[in-house]
Short mmCIF file of C-alpha atoms in Angstrom, two decimals:
data_model
loop_
_atom_site.label_atom_id
_atom_site.label_comp_id
_atom_site.label_asym_id
_atom_site.label_seq_id
_atom_site.Cartn_x
_atom_site.Cartn_y
_atom_site.Cartn_z
CA UNK P 172 5.00 5.75 -56.92
CA UNK P 173 3.56 2.42 -55.25
CA UNK P 174 0.85 0.53 -56.88
CA UNK P 175 -1.68 -1.41 -54.52
CA UNK P 176 -3.36 -4.37 -55.95
CA UNK P 177 -6.70 -3.21 -54.48
CA UNK P 178 -6.33 0.42 -54.33
CA UNK P 179 -5.71 3.73 -56.39
CA UNK P 180 -2.13 4.47 -56.97
CA UNK P 181 -0.26 5.56 -53.79
CA UNK P 182 1.35 8.81 -55.24
CA UNK P 183 2.17 11.63 -52.51
CA UNK P 184 0.51 14.87 -52.97
CA UNK P 185 2.64 17.78 -54.16
CA UNK P 186 2.30 20.37 -51.09
CA UNK P 187 4.03 23.02 -53.31
CA UNK P 188 1.11 23.20 -55.54
CA UNK P 189 -1.17 24.57 -52.77
CA UNK P 190 -2.47 21.15 -51.41
CA UNK P 191 -1.51 22.28 -48.02
CA UNK P 192 -4.31 25.19 -48.13
CA UNK P 193 -7.14 22.62 -48.12
CA UNK P 194 -8.51 20.09 -45.66
CA UNK P 195 -8.57 17.25 -47.88
CA UNK P 196 -7.29 15.94 -51.18
CA UNK P 197 -9.36 14.40 -53.93
CA UNK P 198 -7.30 12.09 -56.16
CA UNK P 199 -8.76 11.08 -59.42
CA UNK P 200 -7.07 8.27 -61.43
CA UNK P 201 -7.64 8.80 -64.97
CA UNK P 202 -5.66 5.72 -66.06
CA UNK P 203 -8.18 3.74 -63.87
CA UNK P 204 -10.99 5.38 -65.13
CA UNK P 205 -9.84 4.75 -68.85
CA UNK P 206 -9.31 1.05 -67.77
CA UNK P 207 -12.73 0.88 -66.55
CA UNK P 208 -14.07 2.15 -69.77
CA UNK P 209 -11.94 -0.60 -71.62
CA UNK P 210 -13.23 -3.24 -69.30
CA UNK P 211 -17.04 -2.24 -69.95
CA UNK P 212 -16.24 -2.40 -73.73
CA UNK P 213 -14.88 -5.73 -73.30
CA UNK P 214 -17.95 -6.77 -71.28
CA UNK P 215 -20.29 -5.26 -73.72
CA UNK P 216 -18.96 -6.85 -77.01
CA UNK P 217 -21.00 -5.66 -79.90
CA UNK P 218 -22.59 -2.49 -78.23
CA UNK P 219 -21.19 0.93 -78.39
CA UNK P 220 -20.10 2.09 -74.72
CA UNK P 221 -21.27 5.70 -73.98
CA UNK P 222 -20.04 7.90 -71.01
CA UNK P 223 -22.53 9.27 -68.46
CA UNK P 224 -20.83 12.32 -67.26
CA UNK P 225 -23.80 14.21 -65.63
CA UNK P 226 -23.49 15.85 -62.36
CA UNK P 227 -19.86 17.30 -63.06
CA UNK P 228 -18.89 13.58 -63.99
CA UNK P 229 -20.25 12.04 -60.52
CA UNK P 230 -18.49 14.98 -58.89
CA UNK P 231 -15.04 14.14 -60.22
CA UNK P 232 -14.74 16.89 -62.75
CA UNK P 233 -16.15 16.77 -66.27
CA UNK P 234 -13.36 18.50 -68.24
CA UNK P 235 -10.69 15.81 -67.24
CA UNK P 236 -13.04 12.93 -67.09
CA UNK P 237 -14.68 13.52 -70.44
CA UNK P 238 -11.37 14.01 -72.32
CA UNK P 239 -10.01 11.05 -70.84
CA UNK P 240 -12.85 9.05 -72.06
CA UNK P 241 -12.60 10.53 -75.49
CA UNK P 242 -8.77 9.53 -75.57
CA UNK P 243 -9.96 5.77 -74.53
CA UNK P 244 -12.41 6.00 -77.60
CA UNK P 245 -15.68 7.19 -76.23
CA UNK P 246 -17.75 9.34 -78.72
CA UNK P 247 -21.25 9.32 -77.07
CA UNK P 248 -21.77 11.39 -73.78
CA UNK P 249 -25.07 11.64 -71.90
CA UNK P 250 -25.71 14.57 -69.52
CA UNK P 251 -28.94 15.34 -67.39
CA UNK P 252 -29.45 18.97 -68.15
CA UNK P 253 -28.70 21.32 -71.01
CA UNK P 254 -26.41 23.35 -68.84
CA UNK P 255 -24.08 20.41 -68.79
CA UNK P 256 -24.31 19.88 -72.42
CA UNK P 257 -23.36 23.50 -72.93
CA UNK P 258 -20.39 23.15 -70.62
CA UNK P 259 -19.24 19.80 -72.38
CA UNK P 260 -19.65 20.84 -75.83
CA UNK P 261 -16.51 23.32 -76.18
CA UNK P 262 -14.43 20.44 -74.60
CA UNK P 263 -15.41 17.75 -77.00
CA UNK P 264 -16.47 19.53 -80.34
CA UNK P 265 -16.94 16.13 -82.25
CA UNK P 266 -18.74 14.24 -79.72
CA UNK P 267 -22.48 13.01 -79.76
CA UNK P 268 -24.00 14.63 -76.51
CA UNK P 269 -27.40 13.49 -75.42
CA UNK P 270 -29.64 15.49 -72.76
CA UNK P 271 -31.17 12.88 -70.66
CA UNK P 272 -33.96 15.13 -69.13
CA UNK P 273 -34.86 16.66 -72.43
CA UNK P 274 -34.98 20.43 -72.98
CA UNK P 275 -37.14 23.05 -71.17
CA UNK P 276 -39.32 24.84 -73.34
CA UNK P 277 -37.91 27.71 -75.15
CA UNK P 278 -34.02 26.22 -75.16
CA UNK P 279 -34.57 24.12 -78.05
CA UNK P 280 -32.77 26.51 -80.56
CA UNK P 281 -29.77 26.77 -78.01
CA UNK P 282 -29.43 23.09 -78.36
CA UNK P 283 -29.84 22.68 -81.85
CA UNK P 284 -27.09 25.49 -82.66
CA UNK P 285 -24.60 23.61 -80.69
CA UNK P 286 -25.61 20.39 -82.13
CA UNK P 287 -26.66 18.85 -78.73
CA UNK P 288 -29.26 16.09 -78.91
CA UNK P 289 -32.45 15.69 -76.60
CA UNK P 290 -33.66 12.80 -75.16
CA UNK P 291 -37.43 13.41 -75.92
CA UNK P 292 -39.49 11.93 -72.96
CA UNK P 293 -42.93 13.38 -73.69
CA UNK P 294 -45.30 14.34 -76.29
CA UNK P 295 -44.62 18.08 -75.60
CA UNK P 296 -40.85 17.50 -76.05
CA UNK P 297 -41.55 15.88 -79.34
CA UNK P 298 -43.75 18.46 -80.74
CA UNK P 299 -41.39 21.34 -79.63
CA UNK P 300 -38.51 19.66 -81.19
CA UNK P 301 -40.47 18.79 -84.54
CA UNK P 302 -41.58 22.44 -84.76
CA UNK P 303 -38.23 23.68 -84.52
CA UNK P 304 -37.12 21.33 -87.38
CA UNK P 305 -40.17 22.47 -89.28
CA UNK P 306 -39.07 25.99 -88.96
CA UNK P 307 -35.36 25.27 -89.83
CA UNK P 308 -36.60 23.41 -92.97
CA UNK P 309 -34.89 20.07 -92.15
CA UNK P 310 -34.75 17.20 -89.59
CA UNK P 311 -33.07 17.36 -86.25
CA UNK P 312 -31.50 14.43 -84.39
CA UNK P 313 -32.71 13.09 -81.03
CA UNK P 314 -33.26 10.19 -78.84
CA UNK P 315 -36.80 9.11 -77.82
CA UNK P 316 -37.19 7.42 -74.28
CA UNK P 317 -40.04 5.08 -73.51
CA UNK P 318 -41.05 4.33 -70.02
CA UNK P 319 -40.53 0.52 -69.47
CA UNK P 320 -41.59 0.36 -66.00
CA UNK P 321 -39.77 2.88 -63.95
CA UNK P 322 -42.39 5.66 -63.92
CA UNK P 323 -39.76 8.33 -63.92
CA UNK P 324 -38.90 9.66 -67.50
CA UNK P 325 -40.14 8.46 -71.01
CA UNK P 326 -43.39 7.89 -73.26
CA UNK P 327 -46.03 5.72 -71.61
CA UNK P 328 -47.16 2.88 -73.61
CA UNK P 329 -50.38 4.94 -74.42
CA UNK P 330 -48.04 7.74 -75.96
CA UNK P 331 -45.82 5.48 -77.83
CA UNK P 332 -49.14 4.24 -79.45
CA UNK P 333 -50.24 7.78 -80.28
CA UNK P 334 -46.63 8.49 -82.00
CA UNK P 335 -47.06 5.36 -83.96
CA UNK P 336 -50.61 6.22 -85.10
CA UNK P 337 -49.33 9.70 -86.07
CA UNK P 338 -46.28 9.71 -88.29
CA UNK P 339 -46.72 13.76 -88.55
CA UNK P 340 -45.19 13.83 -84.83
CA UNK P 341 -41.65 12.55 -85.63
CA UNK P 342 -41.81 14.13 -89.21
CA UNK P 343 -39.08 16.41 -88.44
CA UNK P 344 -37.07 14.30 -86.10
CA UNK P 345 -34.33 12.07 -87.20
CA UNK P 346 -34.55 9.09 -84.59
CA UNK P 347 -30.72 8.43 -83.48
CA UNK P 348 -31.69 6.24 -80.32
CA UNK P 349 -34.61 4.66 -78.55
CA UNK P 350 -33.95 4.18 -74.94
CA UNK P 351 -35.24 3.25 -71.65
CA UNK P 352 -33.85 2.84 -68.22
CA UNK P 353 -33.86 -0.20 -65.69
CA UNK P 354 -34.97 0.29 -62.24
CA UNK P 355 -33.35 -2.59 -60.60
CA UNK P 356 -30.59 -3.83 -62.84
CA UNK P 357 -28.11 -3.88 -59.75
CA UNK P 358 -30.35 -6.72 -58.32
CA UNK P 359 -29.80 -9.32 -61.20
CA UNK P 360 -32.58 -11.63 -60.13
CA UNK P 361 -35.03 -8.99 -59.63
CA UNK P 362 -38.11 -9.94 -61.64
CA UNK P 363 -38.50 -6.29 -62.86
CA UNK P 364 -35.41 -6.70 -65.12
CA UNK P 365 -37.01 -9.41 -67.20
CA UNK P 366 -40.43 -7.31 -67.35
CA UNK P 367 -38.89 -4.12 -68.45
CA UNK P 368 -36.92 -5.91 -70.95
CA UNK P 369 -40.14 -7.38 -72.50
CA UNK P 370 -41.84 -3.94 -72.23
CA UNK P 371 -38.88 -2.10 -73.89
CA UNK P 372 -38.83 -4.52 -76.88
CA UNK P 373 -42.70 -4.19 -77.37
CA UNK P 374 -42.61 -0.43 -77.08
CA UNK P 375 -39.53 0.05 -79.36
CA UNK P 376 -40.96 -2.18 -82.10
CA UNK P 377 -43.82 0.56 -82.61
CA UNK P 378 -41.17 3.41 -83.09
CA UNK P 379 -39.00 4.44 -86.14
CA UNK P 380 -36.17 1.80 -86.53
CA UNK P 381 -33.04 2.91 -84.68
CA UNK P 382 -30.30 1.85 -82.41
CA UNK P 383 -31.48 0.83 -78.92
CA UNK P 384 -30.11 1.44 -75.38
CA UNK P 385 -31.38 0.01 -72.20
CA UNK P 386 -28.36 -0.91 -70.21
CA UNK P 387 -26.82 1.23 -67.41
CA UNK P 388 -23.74 0.13 -65.39
CA UNK P 389 -25.28 -2.75 -63.90
CA UNK P 390 -27.37 -3.63 -67.13
CA UNK P 391 -24.09 -4.34 -68.86
CA UNK P 392 -23.44 -7.34 -66.39
CA UNK P 393 -27.20 -8.66 -66.94
CA UNK P 394 -26.09 -10.32 -70.01
CA UNK P 395 -26.21 -9.73 -74.00
CA UNK P 396 -30.06 -9.47 -74.09
CA UNK P 397 -29.78 -6.24 -72.11
CA UNK P 398 -27.12 -4.71 -73.99
CA UNK P 399 -28.53 -4.04 -77.42
CA UNK P 400 -26.74 -1.44 -79.68
CA UNK P 401 -25.48 0.91 -76.93
CA UNK P 402 -25.01 0.91 -73.23
CA UNK P 403 -24.83 3.86 -70.84
CA UNK P 404 -22.55 3.13 -67.79
CA UNK P 405 -22.01 5.76 -65.18
CA UNK P 406 -20.98 4.75 -61.84
CA UNK P 407 -18.70 1.63 -62.91
CA UNK P 408 -16.72 4.21 -64.95
CA UNK P 409 -15.78 5.85 -61.43
CA UNK P 410 -15.12 2.56 -59.92
CA UNK P 411 -18.34 1.91 -58.16
CA UNK P 412 -19.66 -1.67 -57.72
CA UNK P 413 -22.21 -2.31 -60.47
CA UNK P 414 -24.27 -5.18 -58.94
CA UNK P 415 -25.53 -5.07 -55.22
CA UNK P 416 -24.22 -8.10 -53.30
CA UNK P 417 -21.19 -9.14 -55.59
CA UNK P 418 -18.20 -9.74 -53.41
CA UNK P 419 -15.73 -9.06 -56.09
CA UNK P 420 -15.79 -5.36 -57.90
CA UNK P 421 -14.87 -5.92 -61.51
CA UNK P 422 -13.89 -2.03 -61.84
CA UNK P 423 -10.76 -0.38 -60.75
CA UNK P 424 -10.85 2.25 -57.91
CA UNK P 425 -10.70 5.72 -59.55
CA UNK P 426 -11.02 7.81 -56.32
CA UNK P 427 -8.83 8.34 -53.28
CA UNK P 428 -9.91 10.86 -50.64
CA UNK P 429 -7.39 11.89 -47.95
CA UNK P 430 -8.03 14.51 -45.08
CA UNK P 431 -5.46 16.61 -43.06
CA UNK P 432 -4.92 16.45 -39.59
CA UNK P 433 -5.19 19.93 -38.06
CA UNK P 434 -4.87 19.29 -34.36
CA UNK P 435 -3.75 16.75 -31.94
CA UNK P 436 -4.73 16.33 -28.21
CA UNK P 437 -4.89 13.91 -25.31
CA UNK P 438 -8.00 13.64 -23.26
CA UNK P 439 -8.65 11.86 -19.98
CA UNK P 440 -10.89 9.39 -19.08
CA UNK P 441 -14.49 10.64 -19.04
CA UNK P 442 -14.02 13.55 -21.26
CA UNK P 443 -16.81 14.32 -23.68
CA UNK P 444 -16.12 14.39 -27.49
CA UNK P 445 -17.80 16.46 -30.25
CA UNK P 446 -21.23 17.92 -30.65
CA UNK P 447 -23.72 16.87 -28.01
CA UNK P 448 -20.83 14.85 -26.32
CA UNK P 449 -22.11 11.89 -27.96
CA UNK P 450 -18.99 10.05 -27.47
CA UNK P 451 -17.30 9.67 -24.04
CA UNK P 452 -13.52 8.49 -23.48
CA UNK P 453 -13.64 5.42 -21.38
CA UNK P 454 -9.83 5.95 -20.92
CA UNK P 455 -7.23 8.41 -21.68
CA UNK P 456 -7.35 8.69 -25.47
CA UNK P 457 -5.39 10.44 -28.28
CA UNK P 458 -7.47 12.45 -30.63
CA UNK P 459 -6.68 13.86 -34.15
CA UNK P 460 -9.21 16.39 -35.68
CA UNK P 461 -9.20 16.29 -39.26
CA UNK P 462 -10.29 19.25 -41.40
CA UNK P 463 -13.51 18.02 -43.22
CA UNK P 464 -17.16 17.53 -42.33
CA UNK P 465 -20.52 17.62 -43.76
CA UNK P 466 -20.11 20.90 -45.58
CA UNK P 467 -17.55 18.70 -47.66
CA UNK P 468 -20.23 16.03 -48.57
CA UNK P 469 -18.94 13.58 -45.70
CA UNK P 470 -22.39 12.17 -44.41
CA UNK P 471 -23.11 13.30 -41.05
CA UNK P 472 -24.60 10.06 -40.02
CA UNK P 473 -20.99 8.34 -40.16
CA UNK P 474 -20.18 9.78 -36.89
CA UNK P 475 -19.07 7.09 -34.35
CA UNK P 476 -19.18 4.38 -36.73
CA UNK P 477 -16.47 4.38 -39.51
CA UNK P 478 -12.85 4.90 -39.57
CA UNK P 479 -10.20 6.76 -41.48
CA UNK P 480 -7.02 4.83 -42.16
CA UNK P 481 -3.21 5.48 -41.75
CA UNK P 482 -1.86 2.95 -43.93
CA UNK P 483 -3.74 -0.18 -43.18
CA UNK P 484 -4.48 0.98 -39.42
CA UNK P 485 -7.96 1.97 -38.69
CA UNK P 486 -8.53 5.18 -37.00
CA UNK P 487 -12.23 5.16 -35.58
CA UNK P 488 -14.34 8.33 -35.93
CA UNK P 489 -15.38 9.41 -32.49
CA UNK P 490 -18.17 11.78 -31.90
CA UNK P 491 -20.52 13.54 -34.53
CA UNK P 492 -19.46 14.81 -37.84
CA UNK P 493 -19.09 18.70 -37.66
CA UNK P 494 -19.71 21.06 -40.54
CA UNK P 495 -15.81 21.35 -41.13
CA UNK P 496 -14.03 18.57 -38.69
CA UNK P 497 -14.04 15.05 -37.72
CA UNK P 498 -12.51 13.48 -34.70
CA UNK P 499 -10.49 10.51 -34.89
CA UNK P 500 -9.05 8.03 -32.16
CA UNK P 501 -5.46 7.61 -33.32
CA UNK P 502 -4.13 5.75 -30.24
CA UNK P 503 -0.36 5.64 -30.60
CA UNK P 504 -0.33 5.85 -34.35
CA UNK P 505 2.86 7.88 -35.34
CA UNK P 506 0.97 10.99 -36.85
CA UNK P 507 1.29 14.67 -36.49
CA UNK P 508 -0.19 17.77 -37.45
CA UNK P 509 -0.57 18.21 -41.08
CA UNK P 510 -0.48 14.49 -41.97
CA UNK P 511 -2.90 13.08 -44.26
CA UNK P 512 -5.33 10.03 -43.46
CA UNK P 513 -7.24 8.09 -46.02
CA UNK P 514 -11.17 8.36 -45.97
CA UNK P 515 -11.76 6.60 -49.36
CA UNK P 516 -8.85 4.22 -50.58
CA UNK P 517 -7.28 0.82 -50.59
CA UNK P 518 -8.67 0.02 -47.16
CA UNK P 519 -12.13 1.52 -47.42
CA UNK P 520 -13.42 1.90 -50.99
CA UNK P 521 -16.58 4.27 -51.94
CA UNK P 522 -18.94 1.28 -51.68
CA UNK P 523 -17.97 0.75 -48.10
CA UNK P 524 -18.59 4.41 -47.12
CA UNK P 525 -21.85 4.32 -48.90
CA UNK P 526 -22.86 1.23 -47.02
CA UNK P 527 -21.95 2.58 -43.73
CA UNK P 528 -23.87 5.74 -44.47
CA UNK P 529 -27.03 3.64 -45.54
CA UNK P 530 -26.74 5.23 -48.87
CA UNK P 531 -25.20 4.53 -52.21
CA UNK P 532 -21.83 5.29 -53.88
CA UNK P 533 -23.62 7.66 -56.27
CA UNK P 534 -24.44 10.05 -53.45
CA UNK P 535 -21.15 9.91 -51.82
CA UNK P 536 -19.31 10.62 -54.98
CA UNK P 537 -21.67 13.60 -56.21
CA UNK P 538 -21.71 15.13 -52.71
CA UNK P 539 -17.87 15.61 -52.40
CA UNK P 540 -17.54 19.35 -51.95
CA UNK P 541 -15.69 22.12 -53.64
CA UNK P 542 -13.05 22.60 -50.81
CA UNK P 543 -10.97 19.55 -51.66
CA UNK P 544 -7.90 20.15 -53.50
CA UNK P 545 -8.42 18.09 -56.80
CA UNK P 546 -5.59 16.22 -58.18
CA UNK P 547 -5.46 14.18 -61.42
CA UNK P 548 -3.06 11.53 -61.97
CA UNK P 549 -2.38 8.93 -64.61
CA UNK P 550 -1.77 9.15 -68.41
CA UNK P 551 -4.44 11.61 -69.06
CA UNK P 552 -3.74 13.96 -66.34
#
C-alpha cells in the first residue's frame, strides 16, 4: 500500500469482492476521516466537536462513518431529518442525536421513545414538544435554534422574545443546546459573520442558560469567538475545504473515485464525439469510454472541460457526459479495457471537481450514486 503526501492511500481494489461488476469504485478512507475529526478537535480547543452525518454522511455511508467517528471520541451527532436519526440510533445506542429540521407534527412520540432530540425551530415545534412532555409527566431534552440572520431555520427575534416572556412555553423542555447557523462562514472577511455573532449572543441571552453552538466547518476556523461550547463540522470531516480561497486545505482527503474503462477505440480526424457531437476530433485520437455518468452523480456540465487521471497523467473528457458513460482522450497512455482511472483523487480533489462544475463539494459528495462499489479502508474499516 503506497501513501501519497497529498492524496488518499493508493490501495488497489480487490476485484474478487465484486468490484468488477460496477462501473466505478468509491473508496472512503476512515483513518483520514478520524484524523480530520482529531484535527478539528485540536483547532476547537475547549469546545465539544460534534459530527454532522446527515444525507447518509454526505453520501459516504452513515454506518461506517458514524462508527468511525464514535471510535475517535465523537459523542454528539446531527442529522437533518427524523428518518436519518431512526437509522442512526441502533448503530450508536448511547450517542446524543439531534434532528436539525425539527420534527414533523405527529412524530414527537417516535422521537422521544428513541431518545432522539429535536432542534426546535418554531413556536409550533416548541408547543408540540412541550405538550408531549406534559403528557409524559416530565421534561424532554431538545435544542433551540435561533435565526441570527440567515432567514432559514430558527426562531425569529420576535419569537425569542415571546418565549422569554412566557416561561410556560419551555416548562416541559430541558434545553440542552441553544444554536444558530452561519451563512457566510467560508468567507472569513464577510461582514455577516460578525453581525450574526452579535445577533446570536443577544438572542441566546434571552433563553434558558445552556451550552451554545454557532460554528459549522468553516466557523471552526473563524476563531475562538465563534466556537462557544460545541461546534458542528460537516464537510471538513469528509475532506472538503472549509474556507473559500484558502490555498492549503487543512483537512486530509477522505474520498477517492475511480471509474472503469469499458471500451477503447481509435477515431479519425473529423469524427464527432458524444451526444450532439459537441466535440470533433481535430486529428486521429485514441479514446476510452468509462462506465459512469450523470446517473451516478457526475455533473453533466463537466463534459468537455475536466479530466480523469491515470497516475499523474491527465486524460481530458471529450464530448458530453452521458447518463452512464464519459469519453476520455487517452492518447498513448498504456491503458486497456477494465483498467481504472481516477476522477477524484490525489491529482484532482473534490473541491477541484466542484469548482469545475460551478458548484460546491457538498453537492458533489451527496450526489454520488448507488451504482459505485463502495470500499472502506483504514483502521475502522
